[in-house]
Amino acid sequence: MPRKPAEQTVQPDAILKAAATVFYRKGYHGATMAEIAAEVHLTAGSLYHHFPSKEDLLCAVLDHGLTQITRSVRAVVNSADPPAEKLRAIVQIHVLSEIEHVNIAAAVIFEGRALLEMPGVRDQYVRQRDTLEGLYRQVVEEGIAAGDFRPVDVGIFVKTLFGALNWVSLWYREGGRLTGREIADEIAGTFLAALRPLPADDTPR
Amino acid sequence: MPRKPAEQTVQPDAILKAAATVFYRKGYHGATMAEIAAEVHLTAGSLYHHFPSKEDLLCAVLDHGLTQITRSVRAVVNSADPPAEKLRAIVQIHVLSEIEHVNIAAAVIFEGRALLEMPGVRDQYVRQRDTLEGLYRQVVEEGIAAGDFRPVDVGIFVKTLFGALNWVSLWYREGGRLTGREIADEIAGTFLAALRPLPADDTPR
DNA sequence: CAAATAATCAAATGTAAATTTGATTATAGA
DNA sequence: TCTATAATCAAATTTACATTTGATTATTTG
C-alpha cells in the first residue's frame, strides 16, 4: 500500500524564513501571502498546504525565532563564565541573530504587536518573550550579587538593553561601517560600562 | 459675499492624535480609516475632508510628532547646561513624549517603516529623523570634547540610546511600578554611567 | 508499472477596507 | 434673513487581499 510520498519540494523552514523576511519588511498586515509565496517561488494558494493561515504562519515564525535565540542565550547563561562575559556573549548572540538569520529575530521583535490582537496565541508569545527577558535579568542580577556590577533597577535595565538590541535591526545595513560583531561589541561595551561599580570612595575625610 | 464659514467642528489636531493612537495600536496597515474616524466621532468618509488619504494622514502624524519632539530637544541642546544635564533632559523629553502625548511619538517610531514604501515621502521623514538624531549626537560629542564623557563610537551610541528610548513605548503601562519621570531618570542614569570617564590610572608602576 | 497522495497551480470566492459620490445640515458673513 | 460653503453622513464603488476549489503534476512505494 503506497503511502507517504514527496520529500518536501519546498521545506517548511524556507517558508518560515520567507515569511519572516516579508513580515519584517512590511509588517504583519502589510505582508501578503502572495509576496511570501513568491519569495519561495510558490503561489499564494500553495502556502495553504504548509500552513493553515497567515496567522498560523506568523505564530510559527515567532515561535521558531524565539525558541532559537532563547536556546542560545540559555546556554550562555548556564555557563560558568563571569557575568560580564555572559552579558557580552548574549549581546553578540542577540545582535548576530538579528543580522544573520536577519528576519526571524527581527520579525519576532516587531510583529509581537500584531499578535496581541489574537488572544489565544498571545499568551504563548508573551510567555516565551518573558522567558528570554528572564535570562537577561538573571545575568544582571548575578553580576550585582557578585559585586561585579553596580546595583541598578534590573527591570528597567533589561528593557533598556532589549530596546537597544532590537533597534539594531532597524538601522543595520550590510556592508556598513562596522560588522555585526563590531556593533555588538560596541553595544556590549556601553552596557558593561554602565554597570561598572562606582569607584570606591577612598577620599580621606 | 459670504465666505469662510464653520469654525472647524473637529480640529485637525484631534484627528492627528486619533490617527497616531490607532496607528500605534494596530500599525499603519492594520489601522482602518473607520477606526480612526470613530475615535473622533466621525465616519470614515468624513476624514477625507481633512486629509486626502490614509497615507497623507500618516505623513502628517509623523511630521507633527517629529517636529514637536525635535523642537523640544533643540531647545535643550542649545542651552548652556553641561552635557550630562542636557543628556538627562533629552531623555526626559523623549520618554515623556512617548508616554504623555503617547501616541504621536510612538507612532513616529514604528510606522517609519510603512513610509519607506512610499518613495517621495520617505526622504522628508528620513531627513527629519536624522536631524533629531543629530541633536543627540551633538550632545554626546560635546561631552566627549569637554572630557565629561569617555570617548565612544558616537554613531553606535546614539542608535543604542534611541533604541532604548523608543522601546519604552512598547512596555510602558499607565500605573506601573514607576512613573514616566522615574523611568526616564533610570534610563538616563544608565547611559550617563556608560559615559563616565574611565578612572584615571593612579596605580604606581 | 500503478495506485495513492503530496505539492502545486490557475482561477474562483468572499470580504474587509479605502476611497468616491451625492445628499443633508449647519454656520459665517452679507 | 439669505447664500455660499464647510462639515458631515449614508450608501455606493473599487480594490486588494485571504482563503477555497478543482484540476494537474510528481513522486513514493508496493
Short mmCIF file of C-alpha atoms (C1' of nucleotides) in Angstrom, two decimals:
data_model
loop_
_atom_site.label_atom_id
_atom_site.label_comp_id
_atom_site.label_asym_id
_atom_site.label_seq_id
_atom_site.Cartn_x
_atom_site.Cartn_y
_atom_site.Cartn_z
CA MET A 1 0.00 0.00 0.00
CA PRO A 2 1.78 3.09 -1.27
CA ARG A 3 1.95 5.97 1.18
CA LYS A 4 3.97 8.89 2.49
CA PRO A 5 5.30 10.39 -0.76
CA ALA A 6 7.14 13.51 -1.82
CA GLU A 7 10.16 14.69 0.08
CA GLN A 8 9.01 18.23 0.66
CA THR A 9 9.81 20.11 -2.52
CA VAL A 10 9.79 23.31 -0.53
CA GLN A 11 10.83 22.89 3.09
CA PRO A 12 8.72 24.47 5.77
CA ASP A 13 11.84 26.16 7.05
CA ALA A 14 12.27 28.02 3.81
CA ILE A 15 8.71 29.24 4.07
CA LEU A 16 9.26 30.35 7.63
CA LYS A 17 12.27 32.29 6.60
CA ALA A 18 10.47 33.86 3.69
CA ALA A 19 7.56 34.82 5.90
CA ALA A 20 9.88 36.30 8.48
CA THR A 21 11.56 38.36 5.79
CA VAL A 22 8.34 39.73 4.46
CA PHE A 23 6.73 40.29 7.85
CA TYR A 24 9.79 42.22 8.81
CA ARG A 25 9.77 44.23 5.60
CA LYS A 26 6.09 45.10 5.56
CA GLY A 27 4.67 44.27 8.94
CA TYR A 28 2.09 41.56 9.51
CA HIS A 29 -0.84 43.36 7.94
CA GLY A 30 1.22 44.81 5.14
CA ALA A 31 2.63 41.43 4.12
CA THR A 32 0.66 39.47 1.51
CA MET A 33 0.54 35.73 1.15
CA ALA A 34 1.44 36.23 -2.49
CA GLU A 35 4.59 38.10 -1.58
CA ILE A 36 5.64 35.45 0.90
CA ALA A 37 4.89 32.73 -1.61
CA ALA A 38 6.86 34.47 -4.33
CA GLU A 39 9.89 34.51 -2.07
CA VAL A 40 10.00 30.70 -2.33
CA HIS A 41 8.66 30.51 -5.89
CA LEU A 42 5.16 29.38 -4.99
CA THR A 43 1.74 30.86 -5.49
CA ALA A 44 -0.31 32.16 -2.61
CA GLY A 45 -2.65 29.20 -2.59
CA SER A 46 0.18 26.70 -2.29
CA LEU A 47 1.17 28.09 1.06
CA TYR A 48 -2.01 26.64 2.48
CA HIS A 49 -0.63 23.14 2.05
CA HIS A 50 2.02 24.02 4.57
CA PHE A 51 0.29 26.42 6.95
CA PRO A 52 -3.42 26.71 7.56
CA SER A 53 -3.48 30.52 7.62
CA LYS A 54 -1.47 33.68 7.63
CA GLU A 55 -1.96 33.93 11.34
CA ASP A 56 -0.51 30.47 11.89
CA LEU A 57 2.40 31.44 9.77
CA LEU A 58 3.12 34.41 11.98
CA CYS A 59 2.86 32.26 15.08
CA ALA A 60 5.25 29.73 13.65
CA VAL A 61 7.73 32.44 12.76
CA LEU A 62 7.62 33.95 16.20
CA ASP A 63 7.80 30.63 17.94
CA HIS A 64 10.70 29.43 15.86
CA GLY A 65 12.65 32.66 16.25
CA LEU A 66 12.14 32.97 19.97
CA THR A 67 12.90 29.33 20.62
CA GLN A 68 16.11 29.55 18.72
CA ILE A 69 17.51 32.68 20.31
CA THR A 70 16.39 31.52 23.74
CA ARG A 71 18.26 28.27 23.37
CA SER A 72 21.49 30.05 22.50
CA VAL A 73 21.14 32.57 25.27
CA ARG A 74 20.31 29.92 27.82
CA ALA A 75 23.50 28.05 27.03
CA VAL A 76 25.49 31.15 27.84
CA VAL A 77 23.59 31.89 31.00
CA ASN A 78 24.17 28.37 32.28
CA SER A 79 27.88 28.52 31.59
CA ALA A 80 30.45 29.14 34.28
CA ASP A 81 31.70 32.41 32.80
CA PRO A 82 31.69 35.55 34.89
CA PRO A 83 28.61 37.76 34.45
CA ALA A 84 30.40 40.36 32.37
CA GLU A 85 31.46 37.68 29.90
CA LYS A 86 27.97 36.30 29.79
CA LEU A 87 26.49 39.69 29.08
CA ARG A 88 28.94 40.30 26.31
CA ALA A 89 28.18 36.91 24.79
CA ILE A 90 24.44 37.42 24.97
CA VAL A 91 24.67 40.74 23.22
CA GLN A 92 26.68 39.06 20.48
CA ILE A 93 24.07 36.39 20.05
CA HIS A 94 21.21 38.83 20.01
CA VAL A 95 22.78 41.19 17.51
CA LEU A 96 24.07 38.46 15.22
CA SER A 97 20.67 36.76 15.23
CA GLU A 98 19.10 39.92 14.01
CA ILE A 99 21.66 40.35 11.31
CA GLU A 100 22.38 36.86 10.11
CA HIS A 101 19.19 34.92 10.19
CA VAL A 102 18.12 38.51 9.85
CA ASN A 103 14.50 38.24 9.64
CA ILE A 104 13.37 35.66 12.08
CA ALA A 105 14.60 37.50 15.10
CA ALA A 106 13.62 40.86 13.74
CA ALA A 107 10.13 39.78 12.85
CA VAL A 108 9.74 38.40 16.31
CA ILE A 109 10.52 41.69 17.77
CA PHE A 110 8.26 43.87 15.78
CA GLU A 111 5.34 41.71 14.96
CA GLY A 112 4.65 40.83 18.54
CA ARG A 113 2.17 43.68 18.46
CA ALA A 114 0.12 42.10 15.70
CA LEU A 115 -0.15 39.01 17.86
CA LEU A 116 -1.55 40.95 20.72
CA GLU A 117 -4.79 41.18 18.78
CA MET A 118 -5.08 37.39 18.71
CA PRO A 119 -6.00 36.38 22.24
CA GLY A 120 -5.36 32.64 22.41
CA VAL A 121 -1.98 32.97 20.80
CA ARG A 122 -0.82 35.98 22.65
CA ASP A 123 -0.18 34.18 25.90
CA GLN A 124 2.24 31.71 24.41
CA TYR A 125 4.15 34.55 22.83
CA VAL A 126 4.26 36.65 25.95
CA ARG A 127 5.44 33.66 27.96
CA GLN A 128 8.28 32.98 25.54
CA ARG A 129 9.30 36.59 25.47
CA ASP A 130 9.31 36.80 29.24
CA THR A 131 11.43 33.69 29.43
CA LEU A 132 14.03 35.30 27.23
CA GLU A 133 13.94 38.52 29.18
CA GLY A 134 14.23 36.50 32.37
CA LEU A 135 17.54 35.08 31.21
CA TYR A 136 18.96 38.56 30.69
CA ARG A 137 17.66 39.58 34.05
CA GLN A 138 19.33 36.60 35.63
CA VAL A 139 22.73 37.60 34.34
CA VAL A 140 22.40 41.14 35.57
CA GLU A 141 21.25 40.02 39.00
CA GLU A 142 24.05 37.54 39.23
CA GLY A 143 26.56 40.24 38.42
CA ILE A 144 25.15 42.59 41.02
CA ALA A 145 25.13 39.87 43.63
CA ALA A 146 28.74 39.07 42.87
CA GLY A 147 29.67 42.73 43.18
CA ASP A 148 30.83 42.81 39.57
CA PHE A 149 28.05 45.21 38.61
CA ARG A 150 26.76 48.23 40.42
CA PRO A 151 23.18 47.90 41.63
CA VAL A 152 20.61 49.05 39.09
CA ASP A 153 16.88 48.67 38.62
CA VAL A 154 17.11 45.34 36.87
CA GLY A 155 13.67 45.54 35.28
CA ILE A 156 14.33 48.85 33.61
CA PHE A 157 17.89 47.96 32.77
CA VAL A 158 16.89 44.84 30.91
CA LYS A 159 14.14 46.61 28.99
CA THR A 160 16.67 49.28 28.08
CA LEU A 161 19.12 46.70 26.86
CA PHE A 162 16.43 44.90 24.91
CA GLY A 163 15.33 48.05 23.20
CA ALA A 164 18.83 48.95 22.21
CA LEU A 165 19.47 45.47 20.82
CA ASN A 166 16.20 45.13 18.98
CA TRP A 167 16.66 48.51 17.43
CA VAL A 168 19.72 47.29 15.59
CA SER A 169 17.58 45.52 13.03
CA LEU A 170 16.12 48.88 12.05
CA TRP A 171 19.35 50.55 11.16
CA TYR A 172 21.85 47.81 10.37
CA ARG A 173 22.84 47.65 6.73
CA GLU A 174 25.01 45.00 5.13
CA GLY A 175 28.37 46.45 4.26
CA GLY A 176 28.13 49.40 6.60
CA ARG A 177 30.98 50.97 8.50
CA LEU A 178 31.08 48.19 11.11
CA THR A 179 30.48 44.44 11.07
CA GLY A 180 27.79 42.90 13.19
CA ARG A 181 30.40 41.65 15.58
CA GLU A 182 31.89 45.09 15.99
CA ILE A 183 28.50 46.62 16.54
CA ALA A 184 27.66 44.01 19.16
CA ASP A 185 30.93 44.68 20.87
CA GLU A 186 30.38 48.40 21.00
CA ILE A 187 26.91 47.95 22.44
CA ALA A 188 28.12 45.42 24.97
CA GLY A 189 30.82 47.91 25.90
CA THR A 190 28.22 50.57 26.55
CA PHE A 191 26.15 48.41 28.84
CA LEU A 192 29.11 46.93 30.65
CA ALA A 193 30.41 50.44 31.23
CA ALA A 194 27.01 51.38 32.59
CA LEU A 195 27.31 48.54 35.07
CA ARG A 196 30.82 49.35 36.30
CA PRO A 197 30.73 49.62 40.05
CA LEU A 198 31.13 53.15 41.33
CA PRO A 199 34.73 53.79 42.25
CA ALA A 200 35.30 53.08 45.93
CA ASP A 201 35.45 56.35 47.78
CA ASP A 202 39.00 56.49 49.08
CA THR A 203 38.93 60.21 49.68
CA PRO A 204 40.26 60.87 53.16
CA ARG A 205 37.83 62.78 55.31
CA MET B 1 -20.03 87.99 -0.49
CA PRO B 2 -20.32 85.31 2.20
CA ARG B 3 -17.27 83.14 2.65
CA LYS B 4 -15.05 81.23 5.04
CA PRO B 5 -17.58 79.52 7.34
CA ALA B 6 -17.56 76.90 10.07
CA GLU B 7 -15.00 77.06 12.82
CA GLN B 8 -13.67 73.54 12.44
CA THR B 9 -16.10 71.31 14.28
CA VAL B 10 -13.39 68.72 14.60
CA GLN B 11 -9.90 70.17 14.74
CA PRO B 12 -7.26 68.63 12.55
CA ASP B 13 -5.15 68.21 15.65
CA ALA B 14 -7.70 65.91 17.19
CA ILE B 15 -7.66 63.80 14.07
CA LEU B 16 -3.91 63.65 14.10
CA LYS B 17 -3.94 62.48 17.65
CA ALA B 18 -6.58 59.89 16.93
CA ALA B 19 -4.67 58.64 13.94
CA ALA B 20 -1.49 58.43 15.96
CA THR B 21 -3.27 56.41 18.61
CA VAL B 22 -4.67 53.95 16.16
CA PHE B 23 -1.53 53.68 14.05
CA TYR B 24 0.33 52.92 17.21
CA ARG B 25 -2.21 50.36 18.35
CA LYS B 26 -2.56 48.49 15.06
CA GLY B 27 0.24 49.58 12.83
CA TYR B 28 -0.30 51.51 9.61
CA HIS B 29 -1.77 48.67 7.59
CA GLY B 30 -3.77 47.31 10.48
CA ALA B 31 -5.40 50.65 11.22
CA THR B 32 -8.67 51.41 9.43
CA MET B 33 -9.99 54.80 8.48
CA ALA B 34 -13.21 53.84 10.22
CA GLU B 35 -11.41 53.19 13.48
CA ILE B 36 -9.56 56.45 13.31
CA ALA B 37 -12.75 58.28 12.46
CA ALA B 38 -14.63 56.65 15.32
CA GLU B 39 -12.03 57.95 17.73
CA VAL B 40 -13.21 61.49 16.96
CA HIS B 41 -16.86 60.56 16.37
CA LEU B 42 -16.79 60.80 12.62
CA THR B 43 -17.39 58.34 9.81
CA ALA B 44 -14.61 57.13 7.59
CA GLY B 45 -15.70 59.21 4.65
CA SER B 46 -15.61 62.42 6.64
CA LEU B 47 -11.92 62.10 7.23
CA TYR B 48 -11.39 62.82 3.57
CA HIS B 49 -12.47 66.40 4.08
CA HIS B 50 -9.48 66.84 6.31
CA PHE B 51 -6.85 64.61 4.77
CA PRO B 52 -6.74 63.42 1.18
CA SER B 53 -5.72 59.86 2.05
CA LYS B 54 -4.61 57.47 4.73
CA GLU B 55 -1.10 57.88 3.52
CA ASP B 56 -1.25 61.64 3.94
CA LEU B 57 -2.60 61.12 7.39
CA LEU B 58 0.38 59.01 8.32
CA CYS B 59 2.74 61.59 6.91
CA ALA B 60 1.06 64.34 8.86
CA VAL B 61 1.29 62.34 12.06
CA LEU B 62 4.94 61.62 11.58
CA ASP B 63 5.75 65.15 10.59
CA HIS B 64 3.88 66.65 13.50
CA GLY B 65 5.38 64.26 16.03
CA LEU B 66 8.93 64.63 14.83
CA THR B 67 8.70 68.38 14.56
CA GLN B 68 7.43 68.67 18.08
CA ILE B 69 9.98 66.48 19.79
CA THR B 70 12.76 67.99 17.72
CA ARG B 71 11.79 71.47 18.82
CA SER B 72 11.92 70.50 22.50
CA VAL B 73 15.18 68.68 22.16
CA ARG B 74 16.76 71.50 20.23
CA ALA B 75 15.98 73.94 23.00
CA VAL B 76 17.86 71.76 25.43
CA VAL B 77 20.79 71.26 23.13
CA ASN B 78 21.16 74.99 22.62
CA SER B 79 21.07 75.71 26.32
CA ALA B 80 24.18 76.43 28.36
CA ASP B 81 23.83 73.38 30.59
CA PRO B 82 26.68 70.90 30.87
CA PRO B 83 26.41 67.92 28.53
CA ALA B 84 25.39 65.50 31.25
CA GLU B 85 22.48 67.72 32.17
CA LYS B 86 21.48 68.05 28.56
CA LEU B 87 21.51 64.32 28.07
CA ARG B 88 19.39 63.78 31.12
CA ALA B 89 16.91 66.42 29.96
CA ILE B 90 16.68 64.96 26.48
CA VAL B 91 15.95 61.53 27.81
CA GLN B 92 13.18 63.02 29.93
CA ILE B 93 11.66 64.72 26.92
CA HIS B 94 11.88 61.64 24.78
CA VAL B 95 10.36 59.31 27.32
CA LEU B 96 7.65 61.69 28.41
CA SER B 97 6.69 62.37 24.79
CA GLU B 98 6.14 58.70 24.28
CA ILE B 99 4.08 58.41 27.40
CA GLU B 100 2.13 61.60 27.58
CA HIS B 101 1.22 62.60 24.07
CA VAL B 102 1.66 58.89 23.98
CA ASN B 103 0.89 58.07 20.51
CA ILE B 104 2.35 60.71 18.32
CA ALA B 105 5.92 59.97 19.22
CA ALA B 106 5.35 56.26 19.37
CA ALA B 107 3.67 56.12 16.00
CA VAL B 108 6.55 58.05 14.57
CA ILE B 109 8.94 55.47 15.72
CA PHE B 110 7.27 52.38 14.49
CA GLU B 111 5.47 53.47 11.41
CA GLY B 112 8.53 54.87 9.81
CA ARG B 113 8.84 51.50 8.13
CA ALA B 114 5.46 51.82 6.40
CA LEU B 115 6.69 55.09 4.97
CA LEU B 116 9.72 53.52 3.48
CA GLU B 117 7.45 52.00 0.85
CA MET B 118 6.37 55.46 -0.28
CA PRO B 119 9.35 56.92 -2.10
CA GLY B 120 8.65 60.63 -2.38
CA VAL B 121 7.67 60.89 1.23
CA ARG B 122 10.41 58.79 2.67
CA ASP B 123 13.11 61.38 2.15
CA GLN B 124 11.37 64.03 4.18
CA TYR B 125 10.91 61.56 7.01
CA VAL B 126 14.47 60.33 6.95
CA ARG B 127 15.73 63.89 6.92
CA GLN B 128 13.69 64.79 9.99
CA ARG B 129 14.74 61.68 11.82
CA ASP B 130 18.38 62.34 11.05
CA THR B 131 18.02 65.88 12.31
CA LEU B 132 16.75 64.60 15.62
CA GLU B 133 19.47 62.00 15.86
CA GLY B 134 21.99 64.69 15.02
CA LEU B 135 20.98 66.68 18.07
CA TYR B 136 21.64 63.69 20.32
CA ARG B 137 24.91 63.13 18.62
CA GLN B 138 25.87 66.72 19.18
CA VAL B 139 25.39 66.44 22.92
CA VAL B 140 27.49 63.31 23.15
CA GLU B 141 30.27 64.81 21.06
CA GLU B 142 30.23 67.95 23.12
CA GLY B 143 30.56 65.92 26.31
CA ILE B 144 33.45 63.92 24.94
CA ALA B 145 35.20 67.04 23.75
CA ALA B 146 34.80 68.60 27.19
CA GLY B 147 36.21 65.49 28.82
CA ASP B 148 32.96 64.94 30.72
CA PHE B 149 32.29 61.70 28.80
CA ARG B 150 34.63 58.93 27.89
CA PRO B 151 35.19 58.55 24.14
CA VAL B 152 32.70 56.20 22.49
CA ASP B 153 31.62 55.44 18.95
CA VAL B 154 29.09 58.23 18.78
CA GLY B 155 27.11 56.75 15.90
CA ILE B 156 26.51 53.45 17.62
CA PHE B 157 26.00 55.06 20.99
CA VAL B 158 23.24 57.30 19.73
CA LYS B 159 21.49 54.45 17.92
CA THR B 160 21.72 52.43 21.10
CA LEU B 161 20.22 55.23 23.13
CA PHE B 162 17.49 55.76 20.55
CA GLY B 163 16.55 52.13 20.58
CA ALA B 164 16.36 52.00 24.33
CA LEU B 165 14.20 55.13 24.44
CA ASN B 166 11.86 54.14 21.65
CA TRP B 167 11.36 50.75 23.17
CA VAL B 168 9.74 52.33 26.19
CA SER B 169 6.50 52.83 24.30
CA LEU B 170 6.26 49.06 23.87
CA TRP B 171 6.35 48.18 27.53
CA TYR B 172 5.23 51.25 29.44
CA ARG B 173 1.87 50.85 31.09
CA GLU B 174 -0.03 53.57 32.89
CA GLY B 175 0.02 52.94 36.62
CA GLY B 176 3.01 50.62 36.54
CA ARG B 177 5.66 50.36 39.23
CA LEU B 178 7.40 53.56 38.13
CA THR B 179 6.27 56.90 36.75
CA GLY B 180 7.44 58.09 33.37
CA ARG B 181 9.78 60.51 35.07
CA GLU B 182 11.31 57.78 37.19
CA ILE B 183 11.76 55.55 34.18
CA ALA B 184 13.41 58.35 32.25
CA ASP B 185 15.70 59.01 35.16
CA GLU B 186 16.74 55.41 35.45
CA ILE B 187 17.48 55.20 31.74
CA ALA B 188 19.38 58.47 31.78
CA GLY B 189 21.34 57.06 34.73
CA THR B 190 22.29 54.03 32.72
CA PHE B 191 23.58 55.99 29.77
CA LEU B 192 25.34 58.59 31.86
CA ALA B 193 27.03 55.79 33.77
CA ALA B 194 28.06 54.30 30.46
CA LEU B 195 29.71 57.59 29.59
CA ARG B 196 31.61 58.06 32.86
CA PRO B 197 35.25 58.64 32.04
CA LEU B 198 37.50 55.75 32.96
CA PRO B 199 39.06 56.34 36.35
CA ALA B 200 42.43 57.95 36.00
CA ASP B 201 45.09 55.32 36.40
CA ASP B 202 46.91 56.34 39.54
CA THR B 203 48.42 52.93 40.12
CA PRO B 204 52.13 53.34 40.83
CA ARG B 205 54.26 51.29 38.49
"C1'" DC C 1 4.47 -0.09 -13.68
"C1'" DA C 2 0.42 1.55 -10.95
"C1'" DA C 3 -2.01 3.36 -7.06
"C1'" DA C 4 -2.19 6.77 -3.73
"C1'" DT C 5 -1.33 11.09 -2.36
"C1'" DA C 6 1.69 15.25 -1.83
"C1'" DA C 7 2.71 19.57 -4.00
"C1'" DT C 8 1.47 22.64 -6.85
"C1'" DC C 9 -1.27 25.91 -9.81
"C1'" DA C 10 -4.88 28.89 -12.01
"C1'" DA C 11 -8.98 30.51 -11.30
"C1'" DA C 12 -12.93 31.33 -8.28
"C1'" DT C 13 -14.96 33.28 -3.97
"C1'" DG C 14 -15.71 36.31 -0.23
"C1'" DT C 15 -14.71 40.07 2.42
"C1'" DA C 16 -12.81 43.96 4.52
"C1'" DA C 17 -11.50 48.43 3.89
"C1'" DA C 18 -10.03 52.68 1.13
"C1'" DT C 19 -11.95 55.97 -1.46
"C1'" DT C 20 -15.93 58.32 -4.08
"C1'" DT C 21 -20.36 60.16 -4.60
"C1'" DG C 22 -24.45 62.71 -3.79
"C1'" DA C 23 -27.13 64.35 -0.48
"C1'" DT C 24 -28.03 66.91 4.08
"C1'" DT C 25 -27.02 70.04 7.84
"C1'" DA C 26 -25.08 73.98 9.97
"C1'" DT C 27 -22.83 78.36 10.12
"C1'" DA C 28 -20.34 82.59 8.90
"C1'" DG C 29 -20.97 86.70 6.88
"C1'" DA C 30 -23.55 89.95 3.82
"C1'" DT D 1 -32.69 86.56 6.57
"C1'" DC D 2 -30.32 84.54 2.86
"C1'" DT D 3 -26.37 82.47 0.44
"C1'" DA D 4 -22.20 80.12 -0.17
"C1'" DT D 5 -19.67 76.69 1.55
"C1'" DA D 6 -17.69 73.73 5.28
"C1'" DA D 7 -18.58 69.55 7.68
"C1'" DT D 8 -20.78 65.74 7.84
"C1'" DC D 9 -23.18 61.32 6.62
"C1'" DA D 10 -25.06 57.03 4.34
"C1'" DA D 11 -24.56 54.49 0.63
"C1'" DA D 12 -22.08 53.24 -3.47
"C1'" DT D 13 -17.79 51.79 -5.74
"C1'" DT D 14 -13.39 49.69 -6.14
"C1'" DT D 15 -9.62 47.22 -4.89
"C1'" DA D 16 -6.72 44.33 -2.67
"C1'" DC D 17 -6.17 40.54 -0.48
"C1'" DA D 18 -7.01 35.88 2.29
"C1'" DT D 19 -8.82 31.76 1.59
"C1'" DT D 20 -11.25 27.91 -1.36
"C1'" DT D 21 -11.86 24.97 -5.06
"C1'" DG D 22 -10.95 21.77 -8.64
"C1'" DA D 23 -7.72 20.34 -11.54
"C1'" DT D 24 -2.78 18.89 -12.84
"C1'" DT D 25 1.76 17.16 -11.98
"C1'" DA D 26 5.18 14.48 -9.47
"C1'" DT D 27 6.85 11.05 -6.54
"C1'" DT D 28 6.98 7.35 -3.43
"C1'" DT D 29 6.28 2.68 -2.59
"C1'" DG D 30 4.49 -1.71 -3.42
#
